[in-house]
């Protein structure tokens, strides 16, 4: 329909515009007439199978022609659109919708560049809008000409910068220092700065850069979010011995810096430090935070317990606290020496990679009665029973629970059951690298402390259900529930109906969803990581689908609709 009329963009004459409008009217009219004819054909009575067959073929032909006509209309209608007559503010809004709808940062960069190649008018509209260029991911090679051009086009608008090693190369300290020098005139209007380097030297150069700027008393900083991640060897620290050799960063005699040179930056709300340390005492900006994320820091380089508590107490609006192998440098025996700090706005709590004695100590320093999202990672190989016992009833409003690489030996199973039961609103669970031992806790009646009676012997064997549990006063079953023979059995986490899973053995997961279904609380939806789904045979997936209403693939780290709804629920 359009094959005989190839078209190349060019300024249109008035006669060309009129011709295009006539063709649009024809194609649109043809589409409407054909759809009306299809409706008449479908209403026509048929007497024989042969007539029905002819009618079906005619309907298909007309529907195909109607679709072709409508596609042709859509393809040529836009040619007469007077884009150059649009006011600049409207055109800028259109361009923003295009750029910020990019599915990935890489595509977003390409789209921004391509917009400047279309015409002088579009190039002027794009370049004159600094908000199109102020989110910059430094993915080009040194000397970062493209990214620095974006910085220049952003003017004085707030900058959101991400600088990291690429998959193909690590940036050298000299390259990073040259980049930081080019960014110094813009440092005062950087709103977000995310740094990811493997080596210590560029990390220290970034910390020195921020420290020197603050000490020189230049224009006030407006940074709201700061993240610095060292992705290299977690056992390599300046001045410490590793494998018999003391590590000293090249060209960096100083490795301890106060953030922003000890200058107070009241705008800072989100702070992440991963595999890096600073002078905690002389960094006054760590207050009024909404996000505090500390990861992979040796105990002796963590903030002292008084400083850690000071950070928490001065951040009453804290909404996310993530502690992954880092926290207060305290003695695990000092649990009862300090009153707990109330964090009423804390919604997300992450605890990962702690030795068992420290877990209870850390949690004892704060309360978060309104927490909705709890993550437990790598609590395995030690006795975490005292921690889970301390957690019973501490977070009653949890709706999302993450359990990664977490085990449950039989001696702490009663505590685990009572802890899970103390979170009655739990509706969404993220599970990874877990086995039957911890999943069985979701199959017990928390009142009688017995496995749900609907669980058949075969599944009891698969889960290794332990019938003779040892109880304490806190975990003992209810005698009233044991004596009531007509009582309907209860189940742990009755609202749990959405799962997000990865790296779980297919047989383990199949046993779990079947067991929950037999206990009367079926899983309605499961999001499965692609790597896990690829491990399933078609027959295994078909078997799983019998017990789950909806099974979907989701990339690791992507937020699901249910997750967003539960976090935003009042």
Coordinates of C-alpha atoms in Angstrom, one line a residue:
X1 CA 0.0 0.0 0.0
X2 CA 3.0 2.3 0.7
X3 CA 5.6 0.3 -1.3
X4 CA 4.9 2.4 -4.5
X5 CA 5.3 5.6 -2.5
X6 CA 8.7 5.8 -0.8
X7 CA 9.1 9.0 1.1
X8 CA 12.1 10.9 2.4
X9 CA 11.9 13.7 5.0
X10 CA 12.0 17.1 3.4
X11 CA 10.3 20.5 3.6
X12 CA 6.7 20.1 2.3
X13 CA 5.0 22.4 -0.2
X14 CA 1.4 23.3 0.3
X15 CA 0.3 21.0 -2.4
X16 CA 2.2 18.1 -0.8
X17 CA 0.5 18.8 2.5
X18 CA -2.9 18.8 0.9
X19 CA -2.1 15.5 -0.9
X20 CA -1.0 13.8 2.3
X21 CA -4.2 15.0 4.1
X22 CA -6.3 13.5 1.3
X23 CA -4.5 10.2 1.5
X24 CA -4.9 10.2 5.3
X25 CA -8.6 10.7 4.9
X26 CA -8.9 7.9 2.3
X27 CA -6.9 5.4 4.4
X28 CA -8.9 6.2 7.6
X29 CA -12.2 6.1 5.7
X30 CA -11.2 2.7 4.1
X31 CA -10.4 1.4 7.6
X32 CA -13.8 2.5 9.0
X33 CA -15.7 1.1 6.0
X34 CA -13.9 -2.3 6.1
X35 CA -14.6 -2.6 9.9
X36 CA -18.3 -1.9 9.3
X37 CA -18.4 -4.5 6.5
X38 CA -16.8 -7.0 8.9
X39 CA -19.6 -6.4 11.4
X40 CA -22.2 -7.0 8.7
X41 CA -20.5 -10.2 7.6
X42 CA -20.4 -11.5 11.2
X43 CA -24.1 -10.8 11.6
X44 CA -25.0 -12.6 8.3
X45 CA -26.7 -16.0 8.8
X46 CA -25.1 -19.1 7.2
X47 CA -26.8 -22.4 6.4
X48 CA -24.0 -24.7 5.4
X49 CA -20.4 -25.4 6.4
X50 CA -19.2 -24.3 3.0
X51 CA -20.9 -20.9 3.4
X52 CA -19.4 -20.6 6.9
X53 CA -15.9 -21.3 5.5
X54 CA -16.3 -18.7 2.8
X55 CA -17.6 -16.2 5.3
X56 CA -14.6 -16.8 7.7
X57 CA -12.2 -16.3 4.8
X58 CA -13.9 -13.1 3.8
X59 CA -13.9 -11.7 7.3
X60 CA -10.2 -12.4 7.6
X61 CA -9.5 -10.7 4.3
X62 CA -11.4 -7.6 5.3
X63 CA -9.8 -7.4 8.7
X64 CA -6.4 -7.7 7.1
X65 CA -7.2 -4.9 4.6
X66 CA -8.6 -2.7 7.4
X67 CA -5.4 -3.2 9.4
X68 CA -3.3 -2.3 6.4
X69 CA -5.3 0.8 5.8
X70 CA -5.0 2.0 9.4
X71 CA -1.3 1.3 9.5
X72 CA -0.8 3.3 6.3
X73 CA -2.8 6.2 7.8
X74 CA -0.6 6.1 10.9
X75 CA 2.5 6.0 8.9
X76 CA 1.8 9.1 6.8
X77 CA -0.3 11.2 9.1
X78 CA 2.6 12.5 11.2
X79 CA 4.3 13.9 8.0
X80 CA 2.2 17.0 8.2
X81 CA 2.7 17.6 11.9
X82 CA 4.1 21.1 12.3
X83 CA 6.7 20.3 14.9
X84 CA 8.7 23.5 14.2
X85 CA 5.6 25.6 15.1
X86 CA 5.4 24.2 18.6
X87 CA 6.4 26.5 21.5
X88 CA 9.8 25.7 22.8
X89 CA 8.4 24.8 26.3
X90 CA 6.0 22.2 24.8
X91 CA 8.7 20.7 22.5
X92 CA 11.0 20.5 25.6
X93 CA 8.4 18.6 27.5
X94 CA 8.0 16.1 24.6
X95 CA 11.8 15.6 24.4
X96 CA 11.9 15.0 28.2
X97 CA 9.2 12.3 27.9
X98 CA 11.2 10.6 25.2
X99 CA 14.6 10.7 27.0
X100 CA 13.3 9.7 30.5
X101 CA 11.3 6.8 29.1
X102 CA 14.5 5.0 27.9
X103 CA 14.5 1.4 29.2
X104 CA 18.2 1.6 30.2
X105 CA 20.9 4.2 30.9
X106 CA 22.8 3.2 27.7
X107 CA 19.8 3.7 25.5
X108 CA 19.0 7.0 27.3
X109 CA 22.5 8.3 26.4
X110 CA 22.0 7.3 22.7
X111 CA 18.6 8.8 22.5
X112 CA 19.8 12.2 23.9
X113 CA 22.6 12.2 21.3
X114 CA 20.3 11.2 18.4
X115 CA 17.9 14.0 19.3
X116 CA 20.6 16.5 18.5
X117 CA 21.2 15.0 15.1
X118 CA 17.7 15.4 13.6
X119 CA 17.6 19.1 12.8
X120 CA 18.9 22.4 14.0
X121 CA 15.6 23.2 15.7
X122 CA 15.5 19.9 17.7
X123 CA 19.2 20.3 18.5
X124 CA 18.6 23.8 19.9
X125 CA 15.6 22.6 21.9
X126 CA 17.6 19.7 23.4
X127 CA 20.8 21.5 24.2
X128 CA 19.0 24.5 25.7
X129 CA 17.3 22.2 28.2
X130 CA 19.8 21.5 31.0
X131 CA 17.6 18.9 32.6
X132 CA 18.1 16.5 29.7
X133 CA 21.9 16.3 30.4
X134 CA 22.2 16.5 34.2
X135 CA 21.9 12.7 34.8
X136 CA 25.3 11.4 33.7
X137 CA 26.8 7.9 33.8
X138 CA 30.5 8.1 32.9
X139 CA 30.6 5.1 30.5
X140 CA 33.0 6.6 27.9
X141 CA 36.7 6.2 28.1
X142 CA 39.1 8.8 29.4
X143 CA 39.3 11.8 29.0
X144 CA 35.5 11.4 29.2
X145 CA 34.8 14.0 26.4
X146 CA 31.2 13.0 25.9
X147 CA 30.3 12.9 29.6
X148 CA 32.0 16.2 30.3
X149 CA 30.1 17.7 27.3
X150 CA 26.9 16.6 29.1
X151 CA 28.1 18.3 32.2
X152 CA 28.7 21.5 30.3
X153 CA 25.2 21.3 28.7
X154 CA 23.6 20.8 32.2
X155 CA 24.5 24.4 33.1
X156 CA 24.0 25.0 36.8
X157 CA 21.2 22.4 37.2
X158 CA 21.7 19.8 39.9
X159 CA 24.0 17.0 38.7
X160 CA 23.4 13.3 39.2
X161 CA 26.7 11.5 38.5
X162 CA 27.7 7.9 38.4
X163 CA 31.4 7.1 37.9
X164 CA 32.6 3.5 37.8
X165 CA 35.1 1.1 36.2
X166 CA 33.8 -0.5 33.1
X167 CA 33.5 -4.3 32.4
X168 CA 36.5 -4.0 30.1
X169 CA 38.9 -1.8 32.0
X170 CA 39.7 -0.3 35.4
X171 CA 40.3 3.5 35.5
X172 CA 43.8 4.5 36.8
X173 CA 44.3 6.9 39.6
X174 CA 45.7 9.4 37.2
X175 CA 42.7 9.2 34.9
X176 CA 40.3 9.6 37.9
X177 CA 42.3 12.6 39.2
X178 CA 42.1 14.4 35.8
X179 CA 38.3 13.8 35.8
X180 CA 37.9 15.1 39.3
X181 CA 39.9 18.2 38.4
X182 CA 37.5 18.8 35.5
X183 CA 34.5 18.3 37.8
X184 CA 35.7 20.7 40.6
X185 CA 34.0 23.8 39.2
X186 CA 30.7 21.8 39.2
X187 CA 31.1 20.2 42.6
X188 CA 28.9 22.7 44.4
X189 CA 25.8 21.7 42.3
X190 CA 26.3 17.9 42.3
X191 CA 23.1 16.5 43.9
X192 CA 24.0 12.8 43.6
X193 CA 27.4 11.2 43.4
X194 CA 27.8 7.4 43.1
X195 CA 31.4 6.1 42.9
X196 CA 32.4 2.4 42.1
X197 CA 36.1 1.6 41.8
X198 CA 37.9 -1.7 42.3
X199 CA 41.3 -0.2 43.5
X200 CA 42.0 1.8 46.6
X201 CA 43.9 4.6 44.8
X202 CA 41.0 6.2 42.9
X203 CA 38.8 5.7 45.9
X204 CA 41.2 7.7 48.1
X205 CA 41.5 10.3 45.4
X206 CA 37.8 10.9 45.5
X207 CA 37.8 11.2 49.3
X208 CA 40.7 13.6 49.2
X209 CA 39.0 15.6 46.5
X210 CA 35.9 16.1 48.6
X211 CA 37.9 16.7 51.7
X212 CA 40.1 19.4 50.1
X213 CA 37.1 21.2 48.6
X214 CA 35.4 21.3 52.0
X215 CA 38.6 22.6 53.7
X216 CA 39.1 25.3 51.2
X217 CA 35.8 26.9 52.1
X218 CA 34.6 27.2 48.5
X219 CA 30.9 27.4 47.5
X220 CA 28.6 25.4 49.7
X221 CA 27.8 21.9 48.7
X222 CA 24.3 20.8 47.9
X223 CA 24.9 17.0 47.7
X224 CA 21.8 15.0 48.8
X225 CA 23.1 11.5 48.0
X226 CA 26.6 10.1 48.3
X227 CA 27.6 6.5 47.6
X228 CA 31.1 5.2 47.4
X229 CA 31.8 1.5 46.7
X230 CA 35.1 -0.3 46.6
X231 CA 34.5 -3.5 44.6
X232 CA 37.9 -5.0 45.0
X233 CA 39.5 -7.4 47.6
X234 CA 37.4 -7.0 50.8
X235 CA 40.5 -8.0 52.9
X236 CA 42.8 -5.4 51.6
X237 CA 42.9 -2.2 53.8
X238 CA 45.5 0.6 54.0
X239 CA 48.0 0.0 56.8
X240 CA 46.8 -3.5 57.6
X241 CA 48.6 -6.8 56.8
X242 CA 47.2 -9.2 54.3
X243 CA 48.9 -12.5 53.5
X244 CA 52.0 -11.4 55.3
X245 CA 52.4 -8.0 53.6
X246 CA 51.3 -4.6 54.7
X247 CA 49.3 -2.8 52.1
X248 CA 50.1 0.8 51.3
X249 CA 48.2 2.5 48.5
X250 CA 50.5 4.0 45.8
X251 CA 51.0 7.8 46.0
X252 CA 48.6 8.0 49.0
X253 CA 50.4 8.5 52.3
X254 CA 47.1 9.5 53.9
X255 CA 44.1 7.1 53.8
X256 CA 41.8 8.6 56.5
X257 CA 39.7 11.6 55.5
X258 CA 36.7 13.3 57.0
X259 CA 33.8 13.6 54.5
X260 CA 33.8 17.0 52.9
X261 CA 36.8 18.0 55.0
X262 CA 34.6 18.1 58.1
X263 CA 32.3 20.6 56.5
X264 CA 28.6 20.3 57.4
X265 CA 26.4 19.6 54.4
X266 CA 22.8 19.8 55.7
X267 CA 21.3 18.6 52.3
X268 CA 22.9 15.2 52.6
X269 CA 20.1 12.6 53.2
X270 CA 21.4 9.4 51.7
X271 CA 24.8 8.0 52.7
X272 CA 26.4 4.7 51.5
X273 CA 29.9 3.4 52.3
X274 CA 30.9 0.0 50.9
X275 CA 34.3 -1.4 51.6
X276 CA 35.6 2.1 52.5
X277 CA 36.0 4.0 55.8
X278 CA 36.3 7.7 56.8
X279 CA 37.0 9.7 59.9
X280 CA 33.6 9.1 61.5
X281 CA 34.2 11.5 64.4
X282 CA 35.0 14.5 62.3
X283 CA 32.2 14.1 59.7
X284 CA 29.3 16.2 61.0
X285 CA 27.2 15.7 57.9
X286 CA 26.0 12.3 59.1
X287 CA 22.8 13.6 60.7
X288 CA 19.2 14.0 59.5
X289 CA 19.7 11.1 57.1
X290 CA 16.9 9.1 55.5
X291 CA 19.2 6.3 54.3
X292 CA 22.2 4.9 56.1
X293 CA 24.0 2.0 54.3
X294 CA 27.2 0.6 55.6
X295 CA 28.9 -2.5 54.1
X296 CA 32.0 -4.6 54.3
X297 CA 34.0 -2.6 56.9
X298 CA 36.3 -4.2 59.5
X299 CA 35.1 -3.8 63.1
X300 CA 38.1 -1.7 64.1
X301 CA 37.4 0.8 61.2
X302 CA 33.6 1.1 61.8
X303 CA 32.2 4.1 63.7
X304 CA 32.5 3.7 67.5
X305 CA 29.3 2.7 69.3
X306 CA 28.7 6.2 70.7
X307 CA 29.2 7.7 67.2
X308 CA 26.9 5.1 65.6
X309 CA 24.2 5.8 68.1
X310 CA 24.7 9.6 67.6
X311 CA 24.1 9.1 63.9
X312 CA 20.9 7.2 64.5
X313 CA 19.6 9.5 67.2
X314 CA 20.2 12.6 65.0
X315 CA 18.4 11.0 62.1
X316 CA 14.8 10.6 63.3
X317 CA 13.4 10.5 59.7
X318 CA 15.6 7.5 58.8
X319 CA 13.6 5.3 56.4
X320 CA 16.3 2.7 55.4
X321 CA 19.0 1.2 57.5
X322 CA 21.3 -1.3 55.8
X323 CA 24.1 -3.0 57.8
X324 CA 26.1 -5.6 55.8
X325 CA 29.1 -6.8 57.7
X326 CA 29.5 -3.3 59.2
X327 CA 28.0 -1.5 62.1
X328 CA 29.0 -0.1 65.5
X329 CA 32.5 -1.1 66.7
X330 CA 31.2 -2.4 70.0
X331 CA 31.6 -5.3 72.3
X332 CA 28.8 -7.8 71.9
X333 CA 28.3 -8.0 75.6
X334 CA 27.1 -4.4 75.9
X335 CA 23.5 -5.1 75.0
X336 CA 21.8 -3.7 78.0
X337 CA 24.0 -0.7 78.7
X338 CA 22.2 1.7 76.4
X339 CA 18.5 2.6 75.8
X340 CA 17.1 1.8 72.4
X341 CA 16.8 4.7 69.9
X342 CA 13.3 5.0 68.5
X343 CA 13.2 5.2 64.6
X344 CA 9.5 5.5 63.9
X345 CA 9.9 6.2 60.2
X346 CA 12.2 3.3 59.5
X347 CA 10.6 1.1 56.8
X348 CA 13.4 -1.0 55.4
X349 CA 16.0 -2.8 57.5
X350 CA 18.8 -5.0 56.1
X351 CA 21.0 -7.2 58.3
X352 CA 23.7 -9.3 56.6
X353 CA 27.0 -11.0 57.2
X354 CA 27.3 -10.7 61.0
X355 CA 28.8 -13.2 63.4
X356 CA 26.1 -14.5 65.7
X357 CA 27.2 -12.6 68.9
X358 CA 26.9 -9.2 67.2
X359 CA 23.4 -9.6 65.7
X360 CA 21.4 -9.2 68.9
X361 CA 23.7 -6.4 70.0
X362 CA 23.1 -4.3 66.9
X363 CA 19.4 -4.6 66.9
X364 CA 19.1 -3.8 70.6
X365 CA 20.3 -0.2 69.9
X366 CA 17.1 0.8 68.1
X367 CA 13.4 0.1 67.7
X368 CA 11.4 0.4 64.5
X369 CA 7.8 -0.4 65.2
X370 CA 6.7 0.6 61.7
X371 CA 9.2 -1.3 59.7
X372 CA 7.7 -3.0 56.6
X373 CA 10.6 -4.6 54.8
X374 CA 13.2 -6.9 56.6
X375 CA 16.2 -8.6 55.0
X376 CA 18.2 -11.3 56.7
X377 CA 21.3 -12.5 54.7
X378 CA 24.0 -15.0 55.3
X379 CA 23.0 -15.9 58.8
X380 CA 24.3 -19.5 58.6
X381 CA 26.8 -21.7 60.3
X382 CA 26.4 -20.3 63.8
X383 CA 23.8 -20.3 66.6
X384 CA 21.5 -17.4 65.7
X385 CA 18.8 -18.6 68.1
X386 CA 19.3 -15.7 70.6
X387 CA 19.0 -13.2 67.8
X388 CA 15.7 -14.6 66.5
X389 CA 14.4 -14.9 70.0
X390 CA 15.2 -11.2 70.6
X391 CA 13.4 -10.4 67.3
X392 CA 10.1 -12.0 68.4
X393 CA 7.5 -9.2 68.4
X394 CA 10.0 -6.5 67.7
X395 CA 8.8 -5.8 64.1
X396 CA 5.1 -6.6 64.1
X397 CA 4.3 -4.6 60.8
X398 CA 6.7 -6.4 58.5
X399 CA 5.0 -7.1 55.1
X400 CA 8.1 -8.1 53.1
X401 CA 10.7 -10.6 54.3
X402 CA 13.9 -11.5 52.6
X403 CA 15.8 -14.7 53.6
X404 CA 19.1 -15.2 51.7
X405 CA 21.5 -18.1 52.5
X406 CA 19.9 -18.5 55.9
X407 CA 19.6 -21.8 57.8
X408 CA 17.4 -23.1 60.6
X409 CA 18.9 -26.0 62.6
X410 CA 16.3 -28.1 64.5
X411 CA 17.3 -26.7 67.9
X412 CA 16.2 -23.1 66.9
X413 CA 13.1 -24.2 64.9
X414 CA 10.7 -23.3 67.7
X415 CA 12.2 -19.8 68.0
X416 CA 12.0 -19.4 64.2
X417 CA 8.3 -20.4 64.2
X418 CA 7.4 -17.9 66.9
X419 CA 9.4 -15.2 65.2
X420 CA 7.7 -15.6 61.9
X421 CA 4.3 -15.8 63.7
X422 CA 5.1 -12.4 65.4
X423 CA 4.9 -10.8 61.9
X424 CA 1.2 -11.5 61.1
X425 CA 1.1 -9.0 58.1
X426 CA 3.8 -10.8 56.1
X427 CA 2.5 -11.1 52.6
X428 CA 5.6 -11.2 50.4
X429 CA 8.8 -13.3 50.7
X430 CA 12.0 -13.1 48.8
X431 CA 13.8 -16.4 49.1
X432 CA 17.3 -17.4 47.8
X433 CA 19.7 -20.2 48.6
X434 CA 17.4 -21.7 51.3
X435 CA 16.7 -25.3 52.0
X436 CA 14.0 -27.4 53.6
X437 CA 15.2 -26.7 57.1
X438 CA 14.1 -23.1 57.2
X439 CA 11.1 -23.5 54.9
X440 CA 9.5 -26.0 57.2
X441 CA 9.0 -23.2 59.8
X442 CA 6.2 -21.9 57.5
X443 CA 4.3 -25.2 57.8
X444 CA 3.7 -25.3 61.6
X445 CA 0.8 -24.3 63.8
X446 CA 2.4 -21.7 66.0
X447 CA -0.1 -22.4 68.8
X448 CA 0.4 -26.2 69.1
X449 CA 3.9 -26.0 67.7
X450 CA 3.1 -29.1 65.6
X451 CA 3.3 -29.4 61.9
X452 CA 0.0 -28.7 60.1
X453 CA -2.1 -31.9 60.1
X454 CA -2.8 -31.6 56.3
X455 CA 0.8 -32.2 55.5
X456 CA 1.2 -35.8 54.2
X457 CA 3.9 -38.2 55.4
X458 CA 5.8 -37.9 52.1
X459 CA 6.3 -34.2 52.5
X460 CA 7.1 -34.5 56.2
X461 CA 9.9 -36.8 55.1
X462 CA 11.1 -34.4 52.4
X463 CA 11.2 -31.5 54.8
X464 CA 12.8 -33.6 57.5
X465 CA 10.1 -32.5 60.0
X466 CA 11.3 -32.8 63.6
X467 CA 8.3 -33.8 65.8
X468 CA 10.1 -33.8 69.2
X469 CA 11.1 -30.2 69.6
X470 CA 12.7 -28.7 72.7
X471 CA 10.8 -25.7 74.1
X472 CA 11.5 -22.8 76.4
X473 CA 8.9 -20.6 78.2
X474 CA 8.8 -18.3 75.2
X475 CA 8.3 -21.0 72.6
X476 CA 6.2 -23.5 74.5
X477 CA 2.9 -24.5 72.9
X478 CA -0.4 -23.3 74.1
X479 CA -2.0 -25.9 76.4
X480 CA -5.4 -24.5 75.6
X481 CA -4.8 -25.1 71.9
X482 CA -3.5 -28.6 72.6
X483 CA -6.6 -29.5 74.6
X484 CA -9.1 -28.1 72.1
X485 CA -9.8 -31.1 69.8
X486 CA -12.3 -29.2 67.7
X487 CA -10.0 -26.2 67.1
X488 CA -9.1 -25.4 63.5
X489 CA -5.4 -25.5 63.0
X490 CA -3.5 -22.3 62.4
X491 CA -0.6 -21.8 60.1
X492 CA 2.5 -19.5 60.2
X493 CA 2.2 -16.4 57.9
X494 CA -1.4 -17.0 56.6
X495 CA -1.3 -13.9 54.4
X496 CA 1.9 -15.0 52.6
X497 CA 0.8 -15.4 49.0
X498 CA 3.6 -13.8 46.8
X499 CA 7.1 -15.2 46.5
X500 CA 10.2 -14.0 44.7
X501 CA 12.7 -16.8 44.4
X502 CA 16.2 -17.4 43.1
X503 CA 18.9 -20.2 43.4
X504 CA 16.6 -22.6 45.1
X505 CA 16.7 -26.3 44.2
X506 CA 13.7 -27.2 42.0
X507 CA 12.6 -30.1 44.2
X508 CA 12.9 -27.9 47.4
X509 CA 10.7 -25.2 45.9
X510 CA 8.2 -27.6 44.5
X511 CA 7.8 -29.2 47.9
X512 CA 7.3 -25.9 49.5
X513 CA 4.5 -24.5 47.2
X514 CA 2.7 -27.9 47.3
X515 CA 2.9 -28.0 51.1
X516 CA 1.5 -24.4 51.5
X517 CA -1.3 -25.4 49.1
X518 CA -2.2 -28.5 51.1
X519 CA -2.1 -26.4 54.3
X520 CA -4.8 -24.2 52.9
X521 CA -2.7 -21.1 52.2
X522 CA -1.6 -21.5 48.5
X523 CA 1.0 -19.2 46.9
X524 CA -0.9 -17.1 44.4
X525 CA 2.0 -15.6 42.5
X526 CA 5.7 -16.4 42.2
X527 CA 8.4 -14.2 40.5
X528 CA 11.3 -16.4 39.5
X529 CA 14.8 -15.3 38.5
X530 CA 15.6 -16.2 34.9
X531 CA 18.7 -18.3 36.0
X532 CA 16.5 -20.4 38.3
X533 CA 13.7 -20.8 35.7
X534 CA 16.3 -22.0 33.2
X535 CA 17.2 -24.8 35.5
X536 CA 13.7 -26.3 35.3
X537 CA 12.6 -28.8 32.7
X538 CA 9.3 -28.1 31.0
X539 CA 7.7 -30.9 33.0
X540 CA 9.0 -29.4 36.2
X541 CA 7.6 -26.0 35.4
X542 CA 4.3 -27.6 34.5
X543 CA 4.2 -29.3 37.8
X544 CA 5.0 -26.1 39.7
X545 CA 2.3 -24.3 37.8
X546 CA -0.3 -26.7 39.1
X547 CA 0.2 -25.2 42.6
X548 CA 0.7 -21.6 41.7
X549 CA -1.9 -19.4 40.0
X550 CA 0.7 -17.1 38.3
X551 CA 4.3 -17.8 37.6
X552 CA 6.4 -15.0 36.1
X553 CA 10.1 -14.3 35.4
X554 CA 11.7 -11.2 36.8
X555 CA 15.2 -9.9 36.7
X556 CA 17.1 -9.9 40.0
X557 CA 16.8 -6.5 41.7
X558 CA 13.7 -5.4 39.8
X559 CA 10.8 -4.2 41.9
X560 CA 7.5 -5.9 41.4
X561 CA 4.1 -4.4 41.5
X562 CA 3.1 -6.1 44.8
X563 CA 6.4 -5.0 46.4
X564 CA 5.7 -1.4 45.6
X565 CA 2.1 -1.6 46.8
X566 CA 3.0 -3.2 50.1
X567 CA 5.8 -0.7 50.8
X568 CA 3.5 2.2 50.0
X569 CA 0.5 0.9 51.9
X570 CA -0.4 2.9 55.1

